[in-house]
Coordinates of C-alpha atoms in Angstrom, one line a residue:
Chain A
X1 CA 0.0 0.0 0.0
X2 CA 1.4 3.4 -0.9
X3 CA 1.4 5.8 2.0
X4 CA 2.5 9.4 2.5
X5 CA 5.0 11.0 4.9
X6 CA 2.4 11.6 7.6
X7 CA 1.2 8.1 7.5
X8 CA 4.8 6.7 7.6
X9 CA 5.5 8.8 10.6
X10 CA 2.3 7.7 12.3
X11 CA 3.1 4.0 11.7
X12 CA 6.7 4.4 13.1
X13 CA 5.3 6.3 16.1
X14 CA 3.1 3.3 16.9
X15 CA 5.8 0.6 16.5
X16 CA 8.7 -0.8 18.6
X17 CA 11.5 -3.3 18.2
X18 CA 12.3 -2.1 14.7
X19 CA 14.9 -3.5 12.4
X20 CA 16.2 -1.0 9.8
X21 CA 17.8 -2.5 6.7
X22 CA 20.1 -0.7 4.3
X23 CA 21.3 -2.0 0.9
X24 CA 24.6 -3.8 0.1
X25 CA 27.6 -1.7 -0.8
X26 CA 26.1 1.0 1.4
X27 CA 26.8 4.6 0.5
X28 CA 26.2 7.9 2.3
X29 CA 22.5 7.9 1.6
X30 CA 22.1 4.3 2.7
X31 CA 23.8 4.8 6.1
X32 CA 22.6 8.3 6.5
X33 CA 18.9 7.5 6.1
X34 CA 19.1 4.4 8.2
X35 CA 21.1 5.9 11.1
X36 CA 19.1 9.2 11.2
X37 CA 15.9 7.1 11.5
X38 CA 17.5 4.8 14.1
X39 CA 18.5 7.8 16.4
X40 CA 15.1 9.4 16.0
X41 CA 13.4 6.2 17.0
X42 CA 15.7 5.8 20.0
X43 CA 15.1 9.4 21.0
X44 CA 11.4 8.4 21.1
X45 CA 12.4 5.6 23.6
X46 CA 12.1 2.8 21.1
X47 CA 14.4 -0.2 20.5
X48 CA 15.8 -0.4 17.1
X49 CA 18.9 -1.4 15.1
X50 CA 20.5 -0.9 11.7
X51 CA 21.7 -3.9 9.6
X52 CA 23.3 -4.0 6.2
X53 CA 24.5 -7.0 4.1
X54 CA 28.0 -5.5 4.3
X55 CA 27.9 -4.4 8.0
X56 CA 29.4 -1.0 8.9
X57 CA 32.1 0.0 6.5
X58 CA 35.0 1.8 8.3
X59 CA 34.9 4.6 5.7
X60 CA 31.7 5.8 7.2
X61 CA 32.8 5.6 10.8
X62 CA 32.5 9.4 11.0
X63 CA 28.8 8.9 10.6
X64 CA 27.9 6.1 13.0
X65 CA 31.0 6.1 15.3
X66 CA 31.5 2.8 17.2
X67 CA 28.1 1.4 16.5
X68 CA 27.1 -1.8 18.1
X69 CA 23.6 -3.0 17.1
X70 CA 21.3 -3.9 19.9
X71 CA 20.2 -7.6 20.1
X72 CA 16.5 -8.1 20.0
X73 CA 13.9 -10.0 18.0
X74 CA 12.4 -7.5 15.6
X75 CA 8.6 -7.0 15.5
X76 CA 8.8 -4.5 12.6
X77 CA 11.1 -4.3 9.6
X78 CA 11.8 -1.1 7.7
X79 CA 14.0 -0.6 4.6
X80 CA 15.6 2.7 3.7
X81 CA 17.1 3.5 0.3
X82 CA 16.7 -0.2 -0.9
X83 CA 15.4 -0.3 -4.4
X84 CA 14.8 -4.1 -4.6
X85 CA 15.1 -7.3 -2.6
X86 CA 18.3 -8.4 -4.4
X87 CA 20.1 -5.4 -2.8
X88 CA 19.5 -7.0 0.6
X89 CA 22.0 -9.7 -0.3
X90 CA 22.1 -12.5 2.3
X91 CA 19.6 -10.6 4.5
X92 CA 16.9 -11.1 1.8
X93 CA 16.2 -14.8 2.7
X94 CA 15.2 -13.9 6.3
X95 CA 13.6 -10.5 5.8
X96 CA 12.5 -9.8 2.2
X97 CA 9.0 -11.2 2.9
X98 CA 8.6 -9.5 6.2
X99 CA 9.0 -5.8 5.3
X100 CA 6.5 -3.5 7.0
X101 CA 7.6 -0.2 5.6
X102 CA 9.8 0.7 2.6
X103 CA 11.2 4.2 2.4
X104 CA 13.0 5.0 -0.8
X105 CA 13.5 7.6 -3.6
X106 CA 14.5 5.3 -6.5
X107 CA 12.3 5.6 -9.6
X108 CA 11.9 1.8 -9.8
X109 CA 11.4 0.1 -6.5
X110 CA 10.6 -3.7 -6.3
X111 CA 10.5 -4.1 -2.6
X112 CA 7.5 -6.1 -1.4
X113 CA 6.3 -4.3 1.7
X114 CA 3.0 -3.8 3.6
X115 CA 3.5 0.0 3.3
X116 CA 5.6 1.9 0.7
X117 CA 6.8 5.5 0.8
X118 CA 8.6 5.9 -2.6
X119 CA 9.2 9.5 -3.7
X120 CA 11.4 9.7 -6.9
X121 CA 11.3 13.5 -6.7
X122 CA 13.4 13.4 -3.5
X123 CA 17.0 14.1 -4.1
X124 CA 18.0 11.4 -1.6
X125 CA 16.2 9.0 0.8
X126 CA 17.7 11.2 3.5
X127 CA 15.3 13.9 2.4
X128 CA 12.4 11.5 3.3
X129 CA 14.0 10.5 6.6
X130 CA 14.4 14.2 7.4
X131 CA 10.7 14.9 6.7
X132 CA 9.6 11.9 8.8
X133 CA 11.7 13.0 11.7
X134 CA 10.1 16.5 11.4
X135 CA 6.7 14.8 11.4
X136 CA 7.7 12.9 14.5
X137 CA 8.7 16.2 16.1
X138 CA 12.1 14.8 17.1
X139 CA 14.8 17.5 17.4
X140 CA 17.8 17.0 15.2
X141 CA 20.9 16.1 17.2
X142 CA 24.3 16.8 15.6
X143 CA 24.6 13.1 14.7
X144 CA 21.2 13.0 13.1
X145 CA 22.0 16.2 11.2
X146 CA 25.3 14.8 10.1
X147 CA 23.7 11.6 8.8
X148 CA 21.0 13.5 6.9
X149 CA 23.5 15.9 5.5
X150 CA 25.8 13.1 4.3
X151 CA 23.0 11.3 2.4
X152 CA 21.9 14.5 0.7
X153 CA 25.4 15.6 -0.2
X154 CA 26.5 12.3 -1.5
X155 CA 23.4 11.6 -3.6
X156 CA 23.6 15.0 -5.2
X157 CA 27.4 14.9 -5.8
X158 CA 27.7 17.7 -3.2
X159 CA 24.9 19.7 -4.9
X160 CA 26.5 19.4 -8.4
X161 CA 24.2 16.9 -10.2
X162 CA 21.0 17.7 -12.0
X163 CA 18.9 15.9 -9.3
X164 CA 19.8 18.6 -6.8
X165 CA 16.6 20.4 -5.6
X166 CA 16.0 23.7 -3.8
X167 CA 14.7 21.5 -1.0
X168 CA 18.0 19.6 -0.8
X169 CA 19.8 23.0 -0.3
X170 CA 17.3 24.1 2.4
X171 CA 17.6 20.8 4.3
X172 CA 21.4 21.1 4.1
X173 CA 21.2 24.6 5.6
X174 CA 19.1 23.4 8.4
X175 CA 21.3 20.4 9.1
X176 CA 24.4 22.7 9.2
X177 CA 22.6 24.8 11.8
X178 CA 21.7 21.6 13.8
X179 CA 25.4 20.8 14.1
X180 CA 26.3 18.7 11.0
X181 CA 30.1 18.7 10.7
X182 CA 29.8 19.6 7.0
X183 CA 33.4 20.6 6.5
X184 CA 34.7 17.2 7.7
X185 CA 32.0 15.3 5.9
X186 CA 32.7 17.1 2.6
X187 CA 36.5 16.5 3.0
X188 CA 36.0 12.8 3.6
X189 CA 33.3 12.3 0.9
X190 CA 34.5 14.6 -1.8
X191 CA 38.1 15.6 -1.2
X192 CA 39.9 12.4 -0.4
X193 CA 41.4 10.0 -2.8
X194 CA 43.1 6.7 -1.8
X195 CA 46.6 6.1 -3.0
X196 CA 45.3 3.1 -4.9
X197 CA 42.6 5.1 -6.7
X198 CA 45.2 7.7 -7.5
X199 CA 47.4 5.0 -9.1
X200 CA 44.5 3.8 -11.2
X201 CA 43.8 7.4 -12.3
X202 CA 47.4 7.7 -13.4
X203 CA 47.4 4.4 -15.3
X204 CA 44.0 5.3 -16.8
X205 CA 45.2 8.7 -18.0
X206 CA 48.1 7.1 -19.8
X207 CA 45.5 5.1 -21.9
X208 CA 43.5 8.2 -22.8
X209 CA 42.8 8.4 -26.6
X210 CA 40.6 10.8 -28.6
X211 CA 38.5 9.8 -31.7
X212 CA 36.1 11.6 -34.0
X213 CA 38.0 14.9 -33.9
X214 CA 38.2 14.9 -30.1
X215 CA 34.4 14.4 -29.7
X216 CA 35.0 10.9 -28.2
X217 CA 37.5 10.2 -25.4
X218 CA 38.3 6.6 -24.5
X219 CA 40.1 5.1 -21.5
X220 CA 40.8 1.5 -20.6
X221 CA 41.4 -0.2 -17.3
X222 CA 43.2 -3.5 -17.3
X223 CA 42.7 -6.2 -14.6
X224 CA 46.4 -6.0 -14.0
X225 CA 46.1 -2.2 -13.3
X226 CA 43.3 -2.8 -10.8
X227 CA 45.3 -5.5 -9.1
X228 CA 48.5 -3.5 -9.0
X229 CA 46.8 -0.5 -7.5
X230 CA 45.0 -2.7 -5.0
X231 CA 41.7 -0.8 -5.3
X232 CA 38.2 -2.0 -4.5
X233 CA 35.3 -2.1 -6.8
X234 CA 33.8 0.7 -4.6
X235 CA 36.8 2.9 -5.3
X236 CA 36.4 2.4 -9.1
X237 CA 32.9 3.9 -9.0
X238 CA 32.7 7.2 -10.8
X239 CA 35.6 6.5 -13.2
X240 CA 33.1 6.1 -16.0
X241 CA 32.2 9.7 -15.7
X242 CA 35.7 10.9 -16.3
X243 CA 36.2 10.8 -20.1
X244 CA 33.0 12.7 -20.7
X245 CA 34.1 15.5 -18.4
X246 CA 36.9 16.6 -20.8
X247 CA 36.2 19.8 -22.6
X248 CA 34.6 19.2 -26.1
X249 CA 33.9 15.5 -25.5
X250 CA 30.4 14.4 -26.3
X251 CA 31.0 10.6 -25.8
X252 CA 33.1 9.2 -23.0
X253 CA 34.0 5.5 -23.3
X254 CA 35.5 3.4 -20.4
X255 CA 36.7 -0.1 -21.2
X256 CA 37.1 -2.3 -18.2
X257 CA 38.8 -5.7 -18.6
X258 CA 36.8 -8.6 -17.2
X259 CA 38.4 -11.7 -15.7
X260 CA 37.6 -13.7 -18.9
X261 CA 39.5 -11.2 -21.0
X262 CA 36.3 -9.5 -22.5
X263 CA 35.6 -5.8 -21.8
X264 CA 32.8 -4.2 -20.0
X265 CA 31.9 -0.9 -21.8
X266 CA 30.5 2.2 -20.1
X267 CA 29.4 4.9 -22.4
X268 CA 28.4 8.4 -21.2
X269 CA 27.2 11.0 -23.7
X270 CA 26.0 14.6 -23.7
X271 CA 22.9 16.2 -25.2
X272 CA 21.2 14.3 -28.0
X273 CA 23.8 11.7 -28.6
X274 CA 22.0 8.4 -27.8
X275 CA 24.2 6.1 -25.7
X276 CA 21.6 3.4 -25.4
X277 CA 21.2 3.2 -29.3
X278 CA 25.0 2.8 -29.6
X279 CA 25.2 0.1 -26.9
X280 CA 22.1 -1.5 -28.3
X281 CA 24.1 -2.3 -31.5
X282 CA 26.4 -4.3 -29.2
X283 CA 23.6 -6.1 -27.4
X284 CA 23.7 -3.7 -24.5
X285 CA 21.4 -0.9 -23.3
X286 CA 20.7 1.7 -20.8
X287 CA 19.6 5.3 -20.8
X288 CA 20.0 8.0 -23.4
X289 CA 23.2 9.6 -21.8
X290 CA 24.5 6.5 -19.9
X291 CA 24.6 3.0 -21.3
X292 CA 26.7 -0.1 -21.3
X293 CA 27.5 -3.4 -23.1
X294 CA 30.1 -6.1 -23.2
X295 CA 32.5 -6.7 -26.1
X296 CA 35.1 -9.4 -26.6
X297 CA 38.8 -8.8 -26.2
X298 CA 41.6 -8.3 -26.6
X299 CA 41.8 -4.6 -26.1
X300 CA 42.4 -3.4 -29.7
X301 CA 39.5 -5.6 -30.9
X302 CA 37.3 -4.2 -28.2
X303 CA 38.1 -0.7 -29.2
X304 CA 37.3 -1.4 -32.9
X305 CA 33.9 -2.8 -32.0
X306 CA 32.9 0.1 -29.9
X307 CA 34.2 2.7 -32.5
X308 CA 32.3 0.9 -35.2
X309 CA 29.1 1.0 -33.2
X310 CA 29.6 4.7 -32.6
X311 CA 30.4 5.6 -36.1
X312 CA 26.8 6.1 -37.5
X313 CA 26.1 8.6 -34.7
X314 CA 29.5 10.3 -34.5
X315 CA 29.8 10.9 -38.2
X316 CA 26.7 13.0 -38.2
X317 CA 27.4 16.7 -37.8
X318 CA 26.8 18.1 -34.3
X319 CA 23.3 19.7 -34.2
X320 CA 23.5 23.5 -34.2
X321 CA 23.2 25.1 -30.8
X322 CA 19.6 26.0 -30.0
Chain B
X1 CA 32.8 55.2 5.6
X2 CA 31.5 51.7 6.5
X3 CA 27.8 51.3 5.6
X4 CA 25.3 48.4 5.9
X5 CA 23.2 46.7 3.3
X6 CA 20.3 49.0 3.5
X7 CA 22.5 52.0 3.1
X8 CA 24.2 50.5 0.1
X9 CA 20.9 49.8 -1.5
X10 CA 19.6 53.3 -0.8
X11 CA 22.8 54.9 -2.3
X12 CA 22.5 52.8 -5.5
X13 CA 18.8 53.6 -5.7
X14 CA 19.7 57.3 -5.9
X15 CA 22.5 57.0 -8.4
X16 CA 22.6 56.7 -12.2
X17 CA 25.3 56.3 -14.9
X18 CA 27.1 53.7 -12.8
X19 CA 30.4 51.9 -13.7
X20 CA 30.8 48.5 -12.0
X21 CA 34.4 47.3 -11.8
X22 CA 35.4 43.7 -11.2
X23 CA 38.9 42.4 -10.5
X24 CA 41.5 41.0 -12.9
X25 CA 41.5 37.3 -13.6
X26 CA 37.8 37.5 -13.0
X27 CA 36.2 34.3 -11.5
X28 CA 32.6 33.3 -11.0
X29 CA 32.1 35.6 -8.0
X30 CA 33.6 38.6 -9.8
X31 CA 31.4 38.3 -12.8
X32 CA 28.4 37.0 -10.9
X33 CA 28.4 39.9 -8.4
X34 CA 29.0 42.5 -11.1
X35 CA 26.5 41.3 -13.6
X36 CA 23.7 40.6 -11.1
X37 CA 24.1 44.1 -9.9
X38 CA 24.2 45.5 -13.4
X39 CA 21.0 43.9 -14.4
X40 CA 19.2 44.9 -11.2
X41 CA 20.2 48.5 -11.9
X42 CA 19.1 48.3 -15.5
X43 CA 15.8 46.8 -14.3
X44 CA 15.4 50.0 -12.2
X45 CA 15.9 52.0 -15.4
X46 CA 19.4 53.1 -14.7
X47 CA 22.4 53.3 -17.1
X48 CA 25.3 51.1 -16.0
X49 CA 28.1 48.9 -17.3
X50 CA 30.5 46.3 -16.1
X51 CA 34.3 46.5 -16.8
X52 CA 37.1 44.3 -15.8
X53 CA 40.9 44.6 -16.5
X54 CA 40.6 41.4 -18.5
X55 CA 37.4 42.1 -20.3
X56 CA 34.8 39.3 -20.6
X57 CA 36.4 35.9 -20.6
X58 CA 34.7 33.5 -23.0
X59 CA 34.7 30.7 -20.4
X60 CA 32.0 32.7 -18.6
X61 CA 29.9 33.4 -21.7
X62 CA 27.1 31.3 -20.2
X63 CA 26.8 34.0 -17.5
X64 CA 26.8 37.3 -19.5
X65 CA 26.0 36.1 -23.0
X66 CA 27.1 38.5 -25.8
X67 CA 27.6 41.4 -23.5
X68 CA 28.4 44.8 -25.0
X69 CA 29.0 47.5 -22.5
X70 CA 27.1 50.7 -22.9
X71 CA 29.1 53.8 -23.7
X72 CA 28.6 56.7 -21.2
X73 CA 30.7 58.9 -18.9
X74 CA 30.2 57.4 -15.4
X75 CA 29.0 59.6 -12.6
X76 CA 29.4 56.8 -9.9
X77 CA 31.9 54.0 -9.6
X78 CA 31.2 50.7 -7.7
X79 CA 33.6 47.8 -7.2
X80 CA 32.4 44.3 -6.5
X81 CA 34.6 41.5 -5.1
X82 CA 37.8 43.7 -5.5
X83 CA 40.0 43.4 -2.4
X84 CA 42.5 46.1 -3.3
X85 CA 43.4 48.7 -6.0
X86 CA 46.1 46.5 -7.5
X87 CA 43.5 44.0 -8.6
X88 CA 42.0 46.7 -10.9
X89 CA 45.2 46.4 -13.1
X90 CA 45.3 49.0 -15.8
X91 CA 41.9 50.3 -14.7
X92 CA 43.3 51.5 -11.4
X93 CA 45.0 54.6 -12.8
X94 CA 41.7 56.1 -14.0
X95 CA 39.3 54.9 -11.3
X96 CA 41.1 53.8 -8.0
X97 CA 40.7 57.3 -6.5
X98 CA 37.1 57.8 -7.7
X99 CA 35.3 54.8 -6.1
X100 CA 32.0 55.7 -4.5
X101 CA 31.0 52.2 -3.2
X102 CA 33.0 49.1 -2.5
X103 CA 31.1 45.8 -2.1
X104 CA 33.3 42.9 -1.0
X105 CA 33.6 39.9 1.3
X106 CA 37.4 39.6 1.6
X107 CA 38.8 39.7 5.1
X108 CA 41.4 42.3 4.1
X109 CA 40.1 45.0 1.8
X110 CA 42.4 48.0 0.8
X111 CA 40.0 49.8 -1.6
X112 CA 39.8 53.5 -0.9
X113 CA 36.1 54.3 -1.4
X114 CA 33.6 56.9 -0.1
X115 CA 31.4 54.0 1.1
X116 CA 32.4 50.5 2.0
X117 CA 30.3 47.4 2.5
X118 CA 32.8 44.7 3.4
X119 CA 31.3 41.6 5.1
X120 CA 33.9 38.8 5.6
X121 CA 31.2 36.5 6.9
X122 CA 29.5 36.3 3.5
X123 CA 30.5 33.2 1.6
X124 CA 30.7 35.2 -1.6
X125 CA 30.3 38.8 -2.7
X126 CA 27.3 37.5 -4.6
X127 CA 25.6 36.9 -1.3
X128 CA 25.9 40.7 -0.7
X129 CA 24.7 41.5 -4.2
X130 CA 21.7 39.2 -3.6
X131 CA 20.8 41.0 -0.4
X132 CA 21.1 44.4 -2.1
X133 CA 18.9 43.3 -4.9
X134 CA 16.4 42.1 -2.3
X135 CA 16.6 45.5 -0.6
X136 CA 16.0 47.2 -3.9
X137 CA 12.9 45.0 -4.4
X138 CA 14.0 44.0 -7.9
X139 CA 12.7 40.5 -8.9
X140 CA 15.3 38.0 -9.8
X141 CA 15.3 37.2 -13.5
X142 CA 16.9 33.8 -14.6
X143 CA 20.0 35.7 -15.7
X144 CA 20.4 37.4 -12.3
X145 CA 19.7 34.2 -10.5
X146 CA 22.3 32.4 -12.6
X147 CA 24.9 35.1 -11.9
X148 CA 24.3 35.0 -8.1
X149 CA 24.2 31.2 -8.1
X150 CA 27.6 31.1 -10.0
X151 CA 29.3 33.3 -7.6
X152 CA 28.1 31.4 -4.5
X153 CA 28.8 28.0 -6.0
X154 CA 32.3 28.9 -7.2
X155 CA 33.5 30.7 -4.1
X156 CA 32.3 27.7 -1.9
X157 CA 33.7 25.0 -4.2
X158 CA 30.2 24.0 -5.0
X159 CA 29.3 24.0 -1.3
X160 CA 32.3 21.9 -0.3
X161 CA 34.6 24.3 1.4
X162 CA 34.5 25.3 5.1
X163 CA 33.3 28.8 4.2
X164 CA 29.9 27.4 3.1
X165 CA 27.1 28.8 5.2
X166 CA 23.5 27.9 5.7
X167 CA 22.7 31.2 4.1
X168 CA 24.7 30.2 1.0
X169 CA 22.5 27.1 0.6
X170 CA 19.3 29.0 1.1
X171 CA 20.2 31.6 -1.5
X172 CA 21.2 28.8 -3.9
X173 CA 17.7 27.2 -3.3
X174 CA 16.0 30.6 -4.1
X175 CA 18.1 31.2 -7.2
X176 CA 17.3 27.7 -8.5
X177 CA 13.6 28.5 -8.1
X178 CA 14.2 31.9 -9.9
X179 CA 15.5 30.0 -12.9
X180 CA 19.3 29.6 -12.4
X181 CA 20.4 26.9 -14.8
X182 CA 22.3 25.2 -12.0
X183 CA 22.9 21.9 -13.9
X184 CA 24.6 23.7 -16.7
X185 CA 26.6 26.0 -14.4
X186 CA 27.8 23.1 -12.3
X187 CA 28.8 21.2 -15.3
X188 CA 30.8 24.1 -16.8
X189 CA 32.3 25.2 -13.5
X190 CA 33.0 21.9 -11.7
X191 CA 32.8 19.0 -14.2
X192 CA 34.8 20.1 -17.2
X193 CA 38.5 19.8 -17.7
X194 CA 40.4 21.2 -20.7
X195 CA 42.6 18.8 -22.6
X196 CA 45.6 20.9 -21.6
X197 CA 44.7 20.8 -17.9
X198 CA 44.3 17.0 -18.2
X199 CA 47.7 16.8 -19.8
X200 CA 49.2 18.8 -16.9
X201 CA 47.4 16.5 -14.4
X202 CA 49.0 13.5 -16.1
X203 CA 52.5 14.9 -16.1
X204 CA 52.0 16.1 -12.5
X205 CA 50.9 12.6 -11.4
X206 CA 54.0 11.1 -12.9
X207 CA 56.0 13.4 -10.5
X208 CA 54.1 12.4 -7.3
X209 CA 56.4 11.3 -4.5
X210 CA 55.7 10.5 -0.8
X211 CA 57.8 11.4 2.1
X212 CA 57.6 11.1 5.9
X213 CA 55.8 7.7 5.8
X214 CA 53.3 8.9 3.3
X215 CA 52.3 11.9 5.4
X216 CA 53.7 14.3 2.9
X217 CA 52.9 14.2 -0.9
X218 CA 54.9 16.3 -3.3
X219 CA 54.4 17.1 -6.9
X220 CA 56.3 19.4 -9.3
X221 CA 55.3 21.2 -12.5
X222 CA 58.0 22.2 -14.9
X223 CA 57.8 25.2 -17.2
X224 CA 58.2 22.8 -20.1
X225 CA 55.2 20.8 -19.0
X226 CA 53.0 24.0 -18.8
X227 CA 54.2 25.0 -22.2
X228 CA 53.7 21.6 -23.7
X229 CA 50.2 21.3 -22.4
X230 CA 49.4 24.9 -23.5
X231 CA 47.5 25.7 -20.3
X232 CA 46.8 29.2 -18.9
X233 CA 47.6 30.3 -15.4
X234 CA 43.9 30.3 -14.8
X235 CA 43.7 26.6 -15.6
X236 CA 46.5 25.8 -13.2
X237 CA 44.6 27.2 -10.2
X238 CA 43.5 24.6 -7.8
X239 CA 46.4 22.2 -8.5
X240 CA 48.0 23.1 -5.2
X241 CA 45.1 21.5 -3.4
X242 CA 45.7 18.1 -5.1
X243 CA 48.5 16.5 -3.1
X244 CA 46.8 17.2 0.2
X245 CA 43.6 15.4 -1.0
X246 CA 45.4 12.1 -1.0
X247 CA 44.3 9.7 1.8
X248 CA 46.6 9.9 4.8
X249 CA 48.5 13.0 3.6
X250 CA 48.9 15.8 6.1
X251 CA 51.2 18.0 4.0
X252 CA 50.8 18.6 0.3
X253 CA 53.6 20.3 -1.5
X254 CA 53.4 21.7 -5.0
X255 CA 56.7 22.9 -6.7
X256 CA 56.1 25.1 -9.7
X257 CA 59.1 26.1 -11.8
X258 CA 59.5 29.8 -12.4
X259 CA 61.0 31.4 -15.6
X260 CA 64.3 32.0 -13.7
X261 CA 64.6 28.3 -12.8
X262 CA 63.7 28.8 -9.1
X263 CA 60.6 27.1 -7.6
X264 CA 57.5 28.6 -6.2
X265 CA 56.3 26.3 -3.3
X266 CA 52.7 25.9 -2.3
X267 CA 52.2 24.0 1.0
X268 CA 48.8 22.8 2.1
X269 CA 48.4 21.1 5.4
X270 CA 45.6 19.5 7.6
X271 CA 44.8 20.0 11.2
X272 CA 47.5 21.4 13.5
X273 CA 50.4 21.1 11.1
X274 CA 51.5 24.7 10.7
X275 CA 52.2 25.5 7.0
X276 CA 53.1 29.2 7.7
X277 CA 55.8 28.1 10.2
X278 CA 57.4 25.8 7.7
X279 CA 57.3 28.3 4.9
X280 CA 58.5 31.0 7.3
X281 CA 61.8 29.0 7.6
X282 CA 62.2 29.6 3.8
X283 CA 61.3 33.3 4.0
X284 CA 57.7 32.7 3.0
X285 CA 54.5 32.9 4.9
X286 CA 50.8 32.5 4.8
X287 CA 48.0 30.9 6.8
X288 CA 48.2 27.9 9.2
X289 CA 46.9 25.4 6.6
X290 CA 48.0 27.2 3.4
X291 CA 51.3 28.9 2.9
X292 CA 54.0 29.5 0.2
X293 CA 57.6 30.5 -0.4
X294 CA 60.2 30.5 -3.1
X295 CA 63.3 28.2 -3.2
X296 CA 66.2 28.1 -5.6
X297 CA 66.4 25.4 -8.3
X298 CA 67.2 23.0 -9.7
X299 CA 64.4 20.7 -8.8
X300 CA 66.3 18.2 -6.6
X301 CA 67.8 21.1 -4.6
X302 CA 64.4 22.7 -4.2
X303 CA 63.0 19.5 -2.9
X304 CA 65.7 19.1 -0.3
X305 CA 65.2 22.6 1.0
X306 CA 61.5 22.1 1.4
X307 CA 61.9 18.7 3.1
X308 CA 64.5 20.1 5.5
X309 CA 62.2 23.0 6.4
X310 CA 59.4 20.4 7.1
X311 CA 61.5 18.0 9.1
X312 CA 61.1 19.6 12.5
X313 CA 57.3 19.5 12.2
X314 CA 57.0 16.2 10.4
X315 CA 59.2 14.2 12.7
X316 CA 56.9 14.9 15.6
X317 CA 54.4 12.2 16.2
X318 CA 50.9 12.9 15.0
X319 CA 48.8 14.1 17.9
X320 CA 46.3 11.5 19.1
X321 CA 42.8 11.9 17.8
X322 CA 40.6 14.0 20.0

């Protein structure tokens, strides 16, 4: 059943012994929305705990400190920022059919829950958590404010992406006033690179090539480079956006070597250039400006396949500026 | 004479034929504060124009479009975001002694003006321009909103830096609602790298070295690299922040070769590590976490001098976490 913010707050107000589940590979919005809700429920005198399939990643220790989940048998189960049961990983078996309330902002949400609050217009699930906490009339502690700020800042790329809303800015302002340590959070989330990620960046920049008069930039990442740099999958996130960020580039291609020697292709485009049409020619798909596919190796062969698939679109003249 | 926002608005309301001066090497806040004010004055039916020592840089065309300044003999002169007369470059001779109103947010402001509105607490001069426009009861057009948004976003590093205020977020929210094309502005200001800048990044990463158990990261930029990449001084801005952004690094050193073969040193530190004390040993200075000095070349000799100056501070144990 779809419910609104007020109804979600009223349900939570009536419950106790609440398990809050976040998704696997938890990010700032996953932890932020789960922990802000946890602390609001605890402030109301309720018993609750947060679980994720990957536990409590040390990189987010600034958010939840030395968290030790309380042991109890849950009577109610809430998911925050979880778009589908698969994202609950090994926790799905036990809980996926027992979810009482799903709070999320993903456009497509496949969670099976008794009550669903899914608001795709929200910049982050933390925006919904914020509004529920307001409904519950719980004052924002610095920890809660930091958690909400983290979720909103990370899901909007620190207010850079197109999904940023005026509401996201206003909540950030309020959370700063409530004590969110925004300078520390921003430094940790947006201004820190691991030495391994830096090494990957260096190796990746050495592979940079331009095609179609500089309108296409292509980079490749070998398995050996990933191994040598010792970086996690998590740290590699975001690399696909790099080639498109170069001035004058309309199509950014990232080729990532797979264990079997084939290549995973990420294509990011600007404007009217249709990434999903290009990847569709290689049995892939996606959105208009972000799509993917898999092509067979070795590297030179992979490049040729991608460039051939791009050719029909790239040889067209750029449309005149509106 | 120091005046407040209301007084500044009242003065402007009574004036006409107004020249607005921005500083050399104009950035988002320089252009943003000058043009937002220009358009507000024009909305009130006044004659005004914006001048900068460097004209109207094409990289900011999204902000001022095809601007052609109106010809007239100014009766009043206003500076926005100009911290001192030297920053007026060749315009100083003619105007530095004729400034009627100075609007700025720099902590130290040496402009000689009949009236001064200098508010260091403001995240950007655009915040002051915004408040003056509100006082003047001029509605924000999309162009004015885009100009104000640009200044606030660029001076706060898109809301990342420690100078970001709740007020900066609230103004951003209002400017988005007034039609600021924030997605385009953010893409151009924060998500676009020139091919030359990219080449410098690549060359720079190849020079990266760690010292003091990885607590110091050092990069160097040769004149040859700058020439080869064909980048402007403007595009090199911000590089000094890079080495400190590496995980675990407390001191980031950037060595930039000068035409005479000496090196300009930029030192950025975290926490209690005193950059100005270190640079002071090399006859330089600055702030606690950002300082500079000049050392003699060649490169290896420059490095040794910097490392020797750092040694007394770096060999101390890191203070325990609070």
